PDB file of C-alpha atoms in Angstrom:
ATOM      1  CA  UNK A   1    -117.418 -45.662 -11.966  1.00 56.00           C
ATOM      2  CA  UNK A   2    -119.746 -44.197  -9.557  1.00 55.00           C
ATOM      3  CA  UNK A   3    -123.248 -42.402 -11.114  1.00 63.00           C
ATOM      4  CA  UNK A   4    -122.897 -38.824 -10.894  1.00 73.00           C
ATOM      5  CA  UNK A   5    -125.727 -36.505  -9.063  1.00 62.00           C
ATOM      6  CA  UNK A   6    -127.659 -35.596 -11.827  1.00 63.00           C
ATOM      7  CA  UNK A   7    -128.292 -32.088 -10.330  1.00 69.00           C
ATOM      8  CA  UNK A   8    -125.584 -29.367 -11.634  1.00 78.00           C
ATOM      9  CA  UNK A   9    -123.707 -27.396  -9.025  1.00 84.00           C
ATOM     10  CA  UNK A  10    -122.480 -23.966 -10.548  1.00 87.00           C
ATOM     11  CA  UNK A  11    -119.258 -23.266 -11.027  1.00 93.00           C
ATOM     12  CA  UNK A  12    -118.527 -19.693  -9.380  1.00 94.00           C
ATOM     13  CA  UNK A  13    -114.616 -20.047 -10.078  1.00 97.00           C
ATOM     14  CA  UNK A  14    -112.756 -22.167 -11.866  1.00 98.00           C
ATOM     15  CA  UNK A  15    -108.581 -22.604 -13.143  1.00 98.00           C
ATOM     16  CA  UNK A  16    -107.495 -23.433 -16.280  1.00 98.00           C
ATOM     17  CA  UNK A  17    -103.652 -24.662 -16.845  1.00 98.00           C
ATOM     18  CA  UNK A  18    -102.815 -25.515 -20.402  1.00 96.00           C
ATOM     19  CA  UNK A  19    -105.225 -22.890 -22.109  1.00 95.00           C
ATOM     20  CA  UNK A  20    -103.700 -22.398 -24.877  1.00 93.00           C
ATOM     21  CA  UNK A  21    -103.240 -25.893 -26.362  1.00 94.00           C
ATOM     22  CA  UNK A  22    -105.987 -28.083 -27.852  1.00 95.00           C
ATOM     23  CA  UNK A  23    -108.211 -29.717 -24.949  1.00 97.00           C
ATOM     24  CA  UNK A  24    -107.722 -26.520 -23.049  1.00 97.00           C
ATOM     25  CA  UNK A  25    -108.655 -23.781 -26.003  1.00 96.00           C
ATOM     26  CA  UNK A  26    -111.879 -26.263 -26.759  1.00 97.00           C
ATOM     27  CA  UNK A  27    -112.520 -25.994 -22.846  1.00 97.00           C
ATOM     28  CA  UNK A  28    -112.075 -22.363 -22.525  1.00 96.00           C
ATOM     29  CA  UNK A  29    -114.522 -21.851 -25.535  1.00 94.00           C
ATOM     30  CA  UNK A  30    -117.089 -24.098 -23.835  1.00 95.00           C
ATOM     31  CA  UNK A  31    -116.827 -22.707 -20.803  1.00 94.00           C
ATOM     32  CA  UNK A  32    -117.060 -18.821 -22.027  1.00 91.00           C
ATOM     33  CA  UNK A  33    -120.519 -19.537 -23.997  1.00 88.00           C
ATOM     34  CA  UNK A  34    -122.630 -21.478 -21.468  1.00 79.00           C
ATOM     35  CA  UNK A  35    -120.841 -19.823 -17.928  1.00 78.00           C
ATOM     36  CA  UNK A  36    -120.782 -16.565 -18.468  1.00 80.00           C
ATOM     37  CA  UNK A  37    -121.290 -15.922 -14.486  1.00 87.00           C
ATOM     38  CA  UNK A  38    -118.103 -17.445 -13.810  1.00 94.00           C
ATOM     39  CA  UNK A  39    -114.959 -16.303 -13.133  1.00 96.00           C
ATOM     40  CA  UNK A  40    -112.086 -18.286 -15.812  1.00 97.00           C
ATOM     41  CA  UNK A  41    -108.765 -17.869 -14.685  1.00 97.00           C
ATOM     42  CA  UNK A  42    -106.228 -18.900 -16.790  1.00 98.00           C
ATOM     43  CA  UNK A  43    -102.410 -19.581 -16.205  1.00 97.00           C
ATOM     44  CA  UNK A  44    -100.792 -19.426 -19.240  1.00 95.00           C
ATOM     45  CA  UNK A  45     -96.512 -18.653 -20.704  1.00 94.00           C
ATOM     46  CA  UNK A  46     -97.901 -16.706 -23.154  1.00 93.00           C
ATOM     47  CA  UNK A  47    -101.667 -13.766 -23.695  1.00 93.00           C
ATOM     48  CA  UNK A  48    -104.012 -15.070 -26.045  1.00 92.00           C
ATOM     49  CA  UNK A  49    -104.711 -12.377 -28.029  1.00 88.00           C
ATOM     50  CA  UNK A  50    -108.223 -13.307 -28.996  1.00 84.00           C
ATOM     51  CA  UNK A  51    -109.831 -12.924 -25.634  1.00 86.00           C
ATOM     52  CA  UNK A  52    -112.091 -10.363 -24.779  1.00 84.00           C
ATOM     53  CA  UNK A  53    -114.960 -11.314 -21.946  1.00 88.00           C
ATOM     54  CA  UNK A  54    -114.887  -9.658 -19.180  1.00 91.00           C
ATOM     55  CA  UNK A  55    -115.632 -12.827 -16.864  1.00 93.00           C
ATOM     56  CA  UNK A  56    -111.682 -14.403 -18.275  1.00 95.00           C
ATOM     57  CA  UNK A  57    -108.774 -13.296 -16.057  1.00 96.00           C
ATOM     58  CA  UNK A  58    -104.891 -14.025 -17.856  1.00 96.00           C
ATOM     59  CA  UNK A  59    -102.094 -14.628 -15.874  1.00 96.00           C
ATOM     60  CA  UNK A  60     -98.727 -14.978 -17.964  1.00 96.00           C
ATOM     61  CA  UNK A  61     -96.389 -16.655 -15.600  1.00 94.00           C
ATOM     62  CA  UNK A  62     -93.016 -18.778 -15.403  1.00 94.00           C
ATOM     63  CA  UNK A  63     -94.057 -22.206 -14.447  1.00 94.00           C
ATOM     64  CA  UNK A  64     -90.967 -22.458 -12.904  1.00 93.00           C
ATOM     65  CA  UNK A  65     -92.785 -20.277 -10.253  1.00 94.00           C
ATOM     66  CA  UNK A  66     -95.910 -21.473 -10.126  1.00 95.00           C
ATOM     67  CA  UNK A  67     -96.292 -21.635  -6.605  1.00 94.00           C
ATOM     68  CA  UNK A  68     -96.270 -17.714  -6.847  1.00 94.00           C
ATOM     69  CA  UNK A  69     -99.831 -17.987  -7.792  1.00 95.00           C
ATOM     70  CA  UNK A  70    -101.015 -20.476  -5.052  1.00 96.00           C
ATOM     71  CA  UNK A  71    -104.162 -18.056  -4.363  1.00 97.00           C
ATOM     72  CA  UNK A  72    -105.795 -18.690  -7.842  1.00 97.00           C
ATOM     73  CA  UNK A  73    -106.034 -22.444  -6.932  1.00 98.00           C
ATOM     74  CA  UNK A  74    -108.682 -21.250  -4.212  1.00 97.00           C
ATOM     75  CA  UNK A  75    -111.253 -22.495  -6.560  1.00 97.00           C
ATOM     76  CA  UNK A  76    -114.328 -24.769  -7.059  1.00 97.00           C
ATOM     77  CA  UNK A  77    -112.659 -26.689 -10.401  1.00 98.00           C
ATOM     78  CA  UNK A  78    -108.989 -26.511 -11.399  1.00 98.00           C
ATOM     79  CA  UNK A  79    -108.740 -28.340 -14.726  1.00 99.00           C
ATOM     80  CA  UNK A  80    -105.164 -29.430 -15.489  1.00 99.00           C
ATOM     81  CA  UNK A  81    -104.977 -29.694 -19.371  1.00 98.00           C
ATOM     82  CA  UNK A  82    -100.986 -29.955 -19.903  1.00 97.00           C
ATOM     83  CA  UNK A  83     -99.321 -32.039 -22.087  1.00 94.00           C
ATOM     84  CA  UNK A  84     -96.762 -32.492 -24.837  1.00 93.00           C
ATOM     85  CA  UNK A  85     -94.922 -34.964 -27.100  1.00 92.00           C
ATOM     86  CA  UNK A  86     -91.796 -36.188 -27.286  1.00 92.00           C
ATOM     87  CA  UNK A  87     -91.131 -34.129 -30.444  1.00 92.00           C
ATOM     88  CA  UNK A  88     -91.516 -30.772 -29.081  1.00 93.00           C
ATOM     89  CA  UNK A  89     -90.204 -31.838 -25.723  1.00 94.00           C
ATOM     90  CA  UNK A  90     -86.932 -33.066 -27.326  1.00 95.00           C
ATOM     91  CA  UNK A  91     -85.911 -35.349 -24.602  1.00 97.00           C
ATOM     92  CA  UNK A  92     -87.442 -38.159 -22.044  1.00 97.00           C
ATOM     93  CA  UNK A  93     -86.300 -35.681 -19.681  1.00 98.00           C
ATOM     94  CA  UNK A  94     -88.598 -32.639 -20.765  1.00 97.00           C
ATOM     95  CA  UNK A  95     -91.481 -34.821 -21.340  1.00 98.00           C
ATOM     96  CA  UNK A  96     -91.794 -36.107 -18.146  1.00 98.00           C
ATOM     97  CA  UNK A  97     -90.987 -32.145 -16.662  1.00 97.00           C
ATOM     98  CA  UNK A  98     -94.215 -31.230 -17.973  1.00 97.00           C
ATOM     99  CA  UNK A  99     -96.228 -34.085 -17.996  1.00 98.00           C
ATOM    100  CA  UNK A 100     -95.502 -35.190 -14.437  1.00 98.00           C
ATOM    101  CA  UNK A 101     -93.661 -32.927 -12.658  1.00 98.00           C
ATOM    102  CA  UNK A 102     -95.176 -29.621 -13.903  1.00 98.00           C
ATOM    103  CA  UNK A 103     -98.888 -31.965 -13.294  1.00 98.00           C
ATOM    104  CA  UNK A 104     -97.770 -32.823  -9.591  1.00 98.00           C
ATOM    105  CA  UNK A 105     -97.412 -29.378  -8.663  1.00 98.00           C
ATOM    106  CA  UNK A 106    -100.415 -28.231 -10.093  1.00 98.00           C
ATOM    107  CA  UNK A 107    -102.075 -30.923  -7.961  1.00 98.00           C
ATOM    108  CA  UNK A 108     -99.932 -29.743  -4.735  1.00 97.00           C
ATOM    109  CA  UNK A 109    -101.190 -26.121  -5.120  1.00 98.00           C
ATOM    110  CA  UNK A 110    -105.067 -27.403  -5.712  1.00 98.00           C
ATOM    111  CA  UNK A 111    -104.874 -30.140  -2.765  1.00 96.00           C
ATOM    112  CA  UNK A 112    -106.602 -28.602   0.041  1.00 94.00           C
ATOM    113  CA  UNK A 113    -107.446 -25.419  -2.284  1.00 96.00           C
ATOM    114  CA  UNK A 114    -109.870 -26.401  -4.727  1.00 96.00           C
ATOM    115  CA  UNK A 115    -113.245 -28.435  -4.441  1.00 95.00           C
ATOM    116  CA  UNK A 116    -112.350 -30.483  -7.743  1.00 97.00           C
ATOM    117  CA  UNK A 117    -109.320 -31.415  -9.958  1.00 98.00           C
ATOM    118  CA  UNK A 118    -109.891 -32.423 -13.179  1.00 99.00           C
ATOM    119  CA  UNK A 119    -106.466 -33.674 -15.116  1.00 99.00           C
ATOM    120  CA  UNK A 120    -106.213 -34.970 -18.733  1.00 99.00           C
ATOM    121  CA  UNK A 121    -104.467 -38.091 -19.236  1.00 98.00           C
ATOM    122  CA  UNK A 122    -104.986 -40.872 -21.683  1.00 97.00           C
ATOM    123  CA  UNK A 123    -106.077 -43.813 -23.081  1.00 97.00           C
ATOM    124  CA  UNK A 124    -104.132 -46.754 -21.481  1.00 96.00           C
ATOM    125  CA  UNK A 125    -102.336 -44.885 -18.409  1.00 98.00           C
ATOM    126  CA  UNK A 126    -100.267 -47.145 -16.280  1.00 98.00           C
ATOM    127  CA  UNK A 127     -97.550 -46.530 -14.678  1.00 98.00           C
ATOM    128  CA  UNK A 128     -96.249 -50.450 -15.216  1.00 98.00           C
ATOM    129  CA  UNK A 129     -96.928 -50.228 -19.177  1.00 98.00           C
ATOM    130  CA  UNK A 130     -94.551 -50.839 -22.017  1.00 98.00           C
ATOM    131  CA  UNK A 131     -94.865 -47.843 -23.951  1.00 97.00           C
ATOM    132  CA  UNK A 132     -93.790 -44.539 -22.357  1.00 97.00           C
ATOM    133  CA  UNK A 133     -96.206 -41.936 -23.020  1.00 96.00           C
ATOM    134  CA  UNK A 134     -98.825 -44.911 -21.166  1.00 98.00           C
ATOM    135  CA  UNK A 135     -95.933 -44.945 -18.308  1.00 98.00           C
ATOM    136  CA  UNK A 136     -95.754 -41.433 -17.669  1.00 98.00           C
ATOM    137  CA  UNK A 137     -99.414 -40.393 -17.835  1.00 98.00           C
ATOM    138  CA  UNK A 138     -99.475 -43.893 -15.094  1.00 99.00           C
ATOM    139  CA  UNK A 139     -97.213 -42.176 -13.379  1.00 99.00           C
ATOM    140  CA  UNK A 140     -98.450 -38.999 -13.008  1.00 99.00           C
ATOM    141  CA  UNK A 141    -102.157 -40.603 -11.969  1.00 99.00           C
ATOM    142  CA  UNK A 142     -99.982 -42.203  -9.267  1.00 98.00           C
ATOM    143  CA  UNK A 143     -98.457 -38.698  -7.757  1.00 98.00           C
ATOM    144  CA  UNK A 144    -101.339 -36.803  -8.388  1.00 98.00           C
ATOM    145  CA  UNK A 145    -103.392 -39.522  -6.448  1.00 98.00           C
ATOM    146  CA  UNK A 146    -100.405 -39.421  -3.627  1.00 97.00           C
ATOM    147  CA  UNK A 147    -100.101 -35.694  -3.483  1.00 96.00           C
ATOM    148  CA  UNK A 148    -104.310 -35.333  -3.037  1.00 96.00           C
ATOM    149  CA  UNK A 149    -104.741 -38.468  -0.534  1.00 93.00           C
ATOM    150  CA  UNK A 150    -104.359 -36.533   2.529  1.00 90.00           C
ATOM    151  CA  UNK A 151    -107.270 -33.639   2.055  1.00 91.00           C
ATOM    152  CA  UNK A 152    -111.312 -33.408   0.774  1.00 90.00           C
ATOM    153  CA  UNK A 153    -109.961 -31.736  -3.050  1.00 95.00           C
ATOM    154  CA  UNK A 154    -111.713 -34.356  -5.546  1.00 96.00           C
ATOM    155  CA  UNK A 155    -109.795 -35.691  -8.274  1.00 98.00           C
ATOM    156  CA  UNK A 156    -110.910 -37.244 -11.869  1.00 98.00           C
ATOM    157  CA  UNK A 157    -109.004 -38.399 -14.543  1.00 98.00           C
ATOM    158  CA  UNK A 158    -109.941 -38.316 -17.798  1.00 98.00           C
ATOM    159  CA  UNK A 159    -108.601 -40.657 -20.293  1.00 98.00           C
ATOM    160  CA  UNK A 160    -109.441 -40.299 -23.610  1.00 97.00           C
ATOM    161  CA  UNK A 161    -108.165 -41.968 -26.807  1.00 94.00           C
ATOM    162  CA  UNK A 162    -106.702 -40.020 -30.124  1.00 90.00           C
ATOM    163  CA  UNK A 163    -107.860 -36.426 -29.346  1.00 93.00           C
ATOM    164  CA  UNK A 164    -109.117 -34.877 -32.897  1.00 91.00           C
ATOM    165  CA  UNK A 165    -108.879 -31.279 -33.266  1.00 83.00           C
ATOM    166  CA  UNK A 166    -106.678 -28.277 -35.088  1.00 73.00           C
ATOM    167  CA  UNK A 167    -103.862 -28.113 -33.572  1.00 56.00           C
ATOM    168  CA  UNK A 168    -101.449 -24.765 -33.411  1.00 57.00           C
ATOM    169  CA  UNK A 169     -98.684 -27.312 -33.814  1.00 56.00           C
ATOM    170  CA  UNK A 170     -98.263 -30.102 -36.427  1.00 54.00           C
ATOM    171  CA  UNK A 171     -98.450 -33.086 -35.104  1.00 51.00           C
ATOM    172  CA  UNK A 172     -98.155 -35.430 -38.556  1.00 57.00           C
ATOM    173  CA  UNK A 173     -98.741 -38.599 -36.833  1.00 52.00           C
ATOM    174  CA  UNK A 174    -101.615 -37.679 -34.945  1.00 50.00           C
ATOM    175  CA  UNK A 175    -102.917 -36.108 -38.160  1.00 54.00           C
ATOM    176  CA  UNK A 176    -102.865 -39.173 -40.288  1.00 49.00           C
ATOM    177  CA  UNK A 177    -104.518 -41.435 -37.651  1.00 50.00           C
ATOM    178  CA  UNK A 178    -107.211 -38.989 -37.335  1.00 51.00           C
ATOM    179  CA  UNK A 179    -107.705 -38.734 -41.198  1.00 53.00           C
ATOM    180  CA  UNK A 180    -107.395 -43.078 -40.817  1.00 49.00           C
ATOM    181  CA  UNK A 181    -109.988 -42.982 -37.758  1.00 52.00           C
ATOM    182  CA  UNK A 182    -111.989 -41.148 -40.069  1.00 57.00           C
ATOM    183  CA  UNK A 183    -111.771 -43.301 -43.048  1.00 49.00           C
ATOM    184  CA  UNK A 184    -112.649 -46.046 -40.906  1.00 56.00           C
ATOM    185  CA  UNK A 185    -115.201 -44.862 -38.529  1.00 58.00           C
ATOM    186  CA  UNK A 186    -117.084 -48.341 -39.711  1.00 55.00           C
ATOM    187  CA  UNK A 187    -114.846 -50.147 -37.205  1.00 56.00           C
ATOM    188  CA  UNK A 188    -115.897 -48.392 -33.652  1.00 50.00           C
ATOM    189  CA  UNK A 189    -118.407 -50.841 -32.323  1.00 62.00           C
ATOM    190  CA  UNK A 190    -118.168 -53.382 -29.685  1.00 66.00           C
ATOM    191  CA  UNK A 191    -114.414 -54.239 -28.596  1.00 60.00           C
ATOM    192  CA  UNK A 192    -113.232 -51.421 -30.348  1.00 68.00           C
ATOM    193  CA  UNK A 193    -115.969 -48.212 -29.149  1.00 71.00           C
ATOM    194  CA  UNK A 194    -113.575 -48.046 -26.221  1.00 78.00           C
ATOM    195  CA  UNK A 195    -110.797 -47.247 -28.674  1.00 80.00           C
ATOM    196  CA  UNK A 196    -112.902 -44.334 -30.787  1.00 89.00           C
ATOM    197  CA  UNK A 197    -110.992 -40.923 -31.116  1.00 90.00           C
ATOM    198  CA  UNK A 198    -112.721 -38.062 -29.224  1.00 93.00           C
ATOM    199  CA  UNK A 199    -112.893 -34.698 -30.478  1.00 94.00           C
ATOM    200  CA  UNK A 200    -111.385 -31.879 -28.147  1.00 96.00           C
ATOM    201  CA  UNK A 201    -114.942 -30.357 -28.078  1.00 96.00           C
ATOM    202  CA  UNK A 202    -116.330 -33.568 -27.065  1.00 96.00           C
ATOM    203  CA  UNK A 203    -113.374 -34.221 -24.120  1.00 98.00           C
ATOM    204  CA  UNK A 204    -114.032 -30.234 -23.041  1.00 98.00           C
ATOM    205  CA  UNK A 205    -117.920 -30.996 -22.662  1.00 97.00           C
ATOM    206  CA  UNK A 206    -117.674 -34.027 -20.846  1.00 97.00           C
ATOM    207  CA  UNK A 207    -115.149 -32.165 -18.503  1.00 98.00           C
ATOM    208  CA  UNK A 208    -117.670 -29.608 -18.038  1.00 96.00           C
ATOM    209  CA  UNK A 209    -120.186 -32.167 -17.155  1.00 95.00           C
ATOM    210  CA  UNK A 210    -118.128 -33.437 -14.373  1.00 96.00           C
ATOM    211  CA  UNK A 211    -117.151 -30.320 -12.757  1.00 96.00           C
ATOM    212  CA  UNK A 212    -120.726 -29.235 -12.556  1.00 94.00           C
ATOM    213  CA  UNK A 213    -122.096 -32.784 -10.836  1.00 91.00           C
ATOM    214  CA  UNK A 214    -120.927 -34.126  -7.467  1.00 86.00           C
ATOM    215  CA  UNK A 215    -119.824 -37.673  -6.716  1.00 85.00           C
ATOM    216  CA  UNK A 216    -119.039 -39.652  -3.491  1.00 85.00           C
ATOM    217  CA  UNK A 217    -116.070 -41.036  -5.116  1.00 91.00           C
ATOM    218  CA  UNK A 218    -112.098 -39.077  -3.769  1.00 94.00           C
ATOM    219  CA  UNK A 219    -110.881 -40.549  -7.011  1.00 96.00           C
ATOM    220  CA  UNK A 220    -112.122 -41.073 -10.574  1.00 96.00           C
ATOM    221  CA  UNK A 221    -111.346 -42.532 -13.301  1.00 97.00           C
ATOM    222  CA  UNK A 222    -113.407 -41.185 -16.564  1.00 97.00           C
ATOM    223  CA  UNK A 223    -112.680 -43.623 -19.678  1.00 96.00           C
ATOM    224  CA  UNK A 224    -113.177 -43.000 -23.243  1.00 96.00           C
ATOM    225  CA  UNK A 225    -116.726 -44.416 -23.724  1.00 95.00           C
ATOM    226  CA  UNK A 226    -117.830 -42.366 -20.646  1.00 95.00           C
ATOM    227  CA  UNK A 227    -116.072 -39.171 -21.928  1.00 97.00           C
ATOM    228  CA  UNK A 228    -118.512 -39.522 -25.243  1.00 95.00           C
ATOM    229  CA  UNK A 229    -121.535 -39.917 -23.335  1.00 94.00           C
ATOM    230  CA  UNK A 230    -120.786 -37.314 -21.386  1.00 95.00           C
ATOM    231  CA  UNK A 231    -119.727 -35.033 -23.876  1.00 94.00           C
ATOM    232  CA  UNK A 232    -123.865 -35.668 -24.848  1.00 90.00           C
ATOM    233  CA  UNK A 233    -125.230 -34.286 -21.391  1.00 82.00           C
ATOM    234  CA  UNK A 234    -123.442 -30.516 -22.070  1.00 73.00           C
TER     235      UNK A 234
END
């Protein structure tokens, strides 16, 4: 990965899609304590009640529509924090809905709009892989990449490994390999640092970082080990 400018660039304007689930609440409360000069849109299905600054803007819309709200993408940083699981999802079919479709026209509306897009993905993304939450998040890297190609918007991937964190939903599997990550926290040196679970705090710091510093590089790729040091500069 190419060294980011140490200099910070401030953010005047920036998007948030996914607010209200783990990475993006942690983001939203990072970004509300250090930037209070800049403007926090948010695109969410649903108000979160909770919010009060006068700097955060919420838009409750049908993501169905989302191309409605094409303006709000006219931003220095749109961070793209959706996800689910197959659980709440229900099918293959929703899964991928969200986490590609929904993803690839976030990334249409912030090609060519925004300065910056920063997506969540994971741990082992590749669109050739075995396993089928790796597939899809490869897959979505690969349209996201496709959709952006043609135009000066910036995009970075972050990949992180088990994301730690209270969730509004259970998620029991998650939940017992955090408590085992935990338990074994002994084992996260050498080979395995690469694998160590990341906090949402940590992920939403290390996001920050990168939207504030400026790179040569059209596409990035921000692994796990990276995302903890980074999570270090905020």
């Amino acid at each position: 990965m190419t060294a980011l400018v140490a200099e910070f660039t401030p953010l005047k304007k920036v998007l948030i899609i996914g607010a209200s689930g783990l990475t993006g609440q942690a983001l939203l409360k990072e970004l509300s304590v250090d930037q209070t000069n800049t403007e926090i849109h948010l695109l969410l299905r649903q108000k979160l009640p909770t919010l009060t600054a006068d700097n955060i803007y919420q838009h409750i819309i049908d993501f169905n529509n989302i191309q409605i709200f094409e303006y709000l993408f006219q931003c220095d940083v749109v961070f793209c924090c959706l996800g689910t699981t197959l659980r709440k999802a229900k099918t293959k079919e929703n899964f991928k809905a969200i986490d590609i479709d929904l993803v690839k026209k976030c990334a249409q509306l912030a090609s060519g709009n925004s300065s910056k897009l920063i997506v969540v993905s994971a741990l082992g993304a590749n669109s050739n892989s075995w396993f089928f939450y790796n597939k899809c998040k490869g897959e979505m890297q690969n349209k996201v990449i496709e959709v952006c190609a043609s135009n000066q918007t910036q995009v970075l991937f972050c990949q992180p490994s088990l994301l730690t964190g209270e969730r509004q939903e259970k998620r029991t599997a998650e939940s017992f390999s955090a408590q085992i990550s935990q338990l074994l926290s002994f084992v996260w040196y050498g080979f395995m640092k690469r694998f160590k679970p990341i906090s949402a705090q940590q992920l939403a710091k290390g996001m920050i970082v990168l939207a504030q510093r400026q790179t040569s590089d059209k596409v990035m790729f921000i692994n796990n080990q990276t995302l903890h040091h980074l999570s270090k500069k905020h």
